[in-house]
Amino acid sequence: MVIRVHNQQTGGGMASIEEVKAALMQAAEQGNVTINQIRAAAENTEQMLARLRAVAAGTGHPAIAEAIARGEQSKQRLAEAVTLVQGSSEAARRYVGILG
């Protein structure tokens, strides 16, 4: 099997299977870091929503309702992002297994 990957150590050429596997594992690990960052953003978004809901209790203004709706939407998209990044990391790890 021939895998053409840029070899960073030699400045070009084909990378070895071990280099490809190492790069895949680094990418998967970076996915874990990204997931933690997304989860932190989701927690911050939840805190923002709690504040907005507290304000909304005293007013029925459409701008506050819009702010809450957009905050909820951002939380949903962050959850989707976590799922996608997890899938990406899992696929990279699976490929490492295929490479042997």
PDB file of C-alpha atoms in Angstrom:
ATOM      1  CA  MET A   1       0.000   0.000   0.000  1.00  0.00           C
ATOM      2  CA  VAL A   2       1.382   3.408  -0.973  1.00  0.00           C
ATOM      3  CA  ILE A   3       0.280   6.444   0.998  1.00  0.00           C
ATOM      4  CA  ARG A   4       1.282   9.839  -0.256  1.00  0.00           C
ATOM      5  CA  VAL A   5       1.549  12.240   2.641  1.00  0.00           C
ATOM      6  CA  HIS A   6       3.792  15.252   2.975  1.00  0.00           C
ATOM      7  CA  ASN A   7       6.729  14.266   5.147  1.00  0.00           C
ATOM      8  CA  GLN A   8       7.321  17.245   7.431  1.00  0.00           C
ATOM      9  CA  GLN A   9      10.604  15.926   8.755  1.00  0.00           C
ATOM     10  CA  THR A  10      12.297  15.575   5.383  1.00  0.00           C
ATOM     11  CA  GLY A  11      10.485  18.434   3.673  1.00  0.00           C
ATOM     12  CA  GLY A  12       8.546  16.311   1.210  1.00  0.00           C
ATOM     13  CA  GLY A  13       8.263  12.890  -0.303  1.00  0.00           C
ATOM     14  CA  MET A  14       6.239   9.977   0.925  1.00  0.00           C
ATOM     15  CA  ALA A  15       5.690   9.464   4.608  1.00  0.00           C
ATOM     16  CA  SER A  16       6.063   6.078   6.218  1.00  0.00           C
ATOM     17  CA  ILE A  17       3.060   4.209   7.581  1.00  0.00           C
ATOM     18  CA  GLU A  18       4.275   5.038  11.092  1.00  0.00           C
ATOM     19  CA  GLU A  19       4.389   8.756  10.235  1.00  0.00           C
ATOM     20  CA  VAL A  20       0.872   8.578   8.821  1.00  0.00           C
ATOM     21  CA  LYS A  21      -0.371   6.743  11.913  1.00  0.00           C
ATOM     22  CA  ALA A  22       1.310   9.306  14.184  1.00  0.00           C
ATOM     23  CA  ALA A  23      -0.279  12.169  12.244  1.00  0.00           C
ATOM     24  CA  LEU A  24      -3.694  10.510  12.459  1.00  0.00           C
ATOM     25  CA  MET A  25      -3.363  10.021  16.213  1.00  0.00           C
ATOM     26  CA  GLN A  26      -2.280  13.656  16.625  1.00  0.00           C
ATOM     27  CA  ALA A  27      -5.332  14.743  14.632  1.00  0.00           C
ATOM     28  CA  ALA A  28      -7.585  12.561  16.788  1.00  0.00           C
ATOM     29  CA  GLU A  29      -6.052  14.015  19.952  1.00  0.00           C
ATOM     30  CA  GLN A  30      -6.545  17.532  18.607  1.00  0.00           C
ATOM     31  CA  GLY A  31     -10.184  16.545  18.146  1.00  0.00           C
ATOM     32  CA  ASN A  32     -10.363  15.773  21.878  1.00  0.00           C
ATOM     33  CA  VAL A  33      -8.934  19.218  22.661  1.00  0.00           C
ATOM     34  CA  THR A  34     -11.455  20.799  20.315  1.00  0.00           C
ATOM     35  CA  ILE A  35     -14.319  18.910  21.977  1.00  0.00           C
ATOM     36  CA  ASN A  36     -13.266  20.253  25.379  1.00  0.00           C
ATOM     37  CA  GLN A  37     -13.178  23.784  23.970  1.00  0.00           C
ATOM     38  CA  ILE A  38     -16.625  23.374  22.422  1.00  0.00           C
ATOM     39  CA  ARG A  39     -17.995  22.047  25.713  1.00  0.00           C
ATOM     40  CA  ALA A  40     -16.568  25.087  27.513  1.00  0.00           C
ATOM     41  CA  ALA A  41     -18.265  27.326  24.943  1.00  0.00           C
ATOM     42  CA  ALA A  42     -21.541  25.463  25.512  1.00  0.00           C
ATOM     43  CA  GLU A  43     -21.247  25.998  29.280  1.00  0.00           C
ATOM     44  CA  ASN A  44     -20.609  29.716  28.726  1.00  0.00           C
ATOM     45  CA  THR A  45     -23.600  29.850  26.401  1.00  0.00           C
ATOM     46  CA  GLU A  46     -25.759  28.233  29.082  1.00  0.00           C
ATOM     47  CA  GLN A  47     -24.634  30.890  31.582  1.00  0.00           C
ATOM     48  CA  MET A  48     -25.491  33.588  29.049  1.00  0.00           C
ATOM     49  CA  LEU A  49     -28.924  32.038  28.555  1.00  0.00           C
ATOM     50  CA  ALA A  50     -29.546  31.926  32.307  1.00  0.00           C
ATOM     51  CA  ARG A  51     -28.850  35.651  32.503  1.00  0.00           C
ATOM     52  CA  LEU A  52     -31.068  36.357  29.517  1.00  0.00           C
ATOM     53  CA  ARG A  53     -33.908  34.314  31.001  1.00  0.00           C
ATOM     54  CA  ALA A  54     -33.592  36.205  34.280  1.00  0.00           C
ATOM     55  CA  VAL A  55     -33.922  39.481  32.382  1.00  0.00           C
ATOM     56  CA  ALA A  56     -36.775  38.112  30.273  1.00  0.00           C
ATOM     57  CA  ALA A  57     -38.796  37.407  33.428  1.00  0.00           C
ATOM     58  CA  GLY A  58     -39.162  41.150  33.887  1.00  0.00           C
ATOM     59  CA  THR A  59     -39.892  42.069  30.289  1.00  0.00           C
ATOM     60  CA  GLY A  60     -41.635  40.643  27.295  1.00  0.00           C
ATOM     61  CA  HIS A  61     -39.554  42.557  24.792  1.00  0.00           C
ATOM     62  CA  PRO A  62     -39.050  40.796  21.448  1.00  0.00           C
ATOM     63  CA  ALA A  63     -35.326  41.570  21.467  1.00  0.00           C
ATOM     64  CA  ILE A  64     -34.841  39.474  24.623  1.00  0.00           C
ATOM     65  CA  ALA A  65     -36.877  36.635  23.112  1.00  0.00           C
ATOM     66  CA  GLU A  66     -34.686  36.828  20.011  1.00  0.00           C
ATOM     67  CA  ALA A  67     -31.519  36.779  22.121  1.00  0.00           C
ATOM     68  CA  ILE A  68     -32.723  33.659  23.943  1.00  0.00           C
ATOM     69  CA  ALA A  69     -33.749  31.931  20.709  1.00  0.00           C
ATOM     70  CA  ARG A  70     -30.367  32.642  19.116  1.00  0.00           C
ATOM     71  CA  GLY A  71     -28.566  31.462  22.240  1.00  0.00           C
ATOM     72  CA  GLU A  72     -30.544  28.210  22.193  1.00  0.00           C
ATOM     73  CA  GLN A  73     -29.731  27.762  18.524  1.00  0.00           C
ATOM     74  CA  SER A  74     -26.033  28.280  19.202  1.00  0.00           C
ATOM     75  CA  LYS A  75     -26.175  25.631  21.958  1.00  0.00           C
ATOM     76  CA  GLN A  76     -27.710  23.167  19.513  1.00  0.00           C
ATOM     77  CA  ARG A  77     -25.041  23.881  16.925  1.00  0.00           C
ATOM     78  CA  LEU A  78     -22.289  23.458  19.496  1.00  0.00           C
ATOM     79  CA  ALA A  79     -23.766  20.061  20.391  1.00  0.00           C
ATOM     80  CA  GLU A  80     -23.779  19.166  16.694  1.00  0.00           C
ATOM     81  CA  ALA A  81     -20.153  20.278  16.415  1.00  0.00           C
ATOM     82  CA  VAL A  82     -19.154  17.986  19.295  1.00  0.00           C
ATOM     83  CA  THR A  83     -20.827  15.047  17.556  1.00  0.00           C
ATOM     84  CA  LEU A  84     -19.086  15.814  14.263  1.00  0.00           C
ATOM     85  CA  VAL A  85     -15.647  16.239  15.824  1.00  0.00           C
ATOM     86  CA  GLN A  86     -16.095  13.012  17.811  1.00  0.00           C
ATOM     87  CA  GLY A  87     -16.951  11.202  14.590  1.00  0.00           C
ATOM     88  CA  SER A  88     -13.909  12.648  12.884  1.00  0.00           C
ATOM     89  CA  SER A  89     -11.594  11.542  15.688  1.00  0.00           C
ATOM     90  CA  GLU A  90     -13.141   8.071  15.745  1.00  0.00           C
ATOM     91  CA  ALA A  91     -12.730   7.712  11.977  1.00  0.00           C
ATOM     92  CA  ALA A  92      -9.071   8.737  12.222  1.00  0.00           C
ATOM     93  CA  ARG A  93      -8.490   6.150  14.952  1.00  0.00           C
ATOM     94  CA  ARG A  94     -10.279   3.491  12.896  1.00  0.00           C
ATOM     95  CA  TYR A  95      -7.978   4.220   9.975  1.00  0.00           C
ATOM     96  CA  VAL A  96      -4.965   3.809  12.257  1.00  0.00           C
ATOM     97  CA  GLY A  97      -6.338   0.348  13.045  1.00  0.00           C
ATOM     98  CA  ILE A  98      -6.728  -0.420   9.354  1.00  0.00           C
ATOM     99  CA  LEU A  99      -3.113   0.572   8.735  1.00  0.00           C
ATOM    100  CA  GLY A 100      -2.076  -1.938  11.378  1.00  0.00           C
TER     101      GLY A 100
END
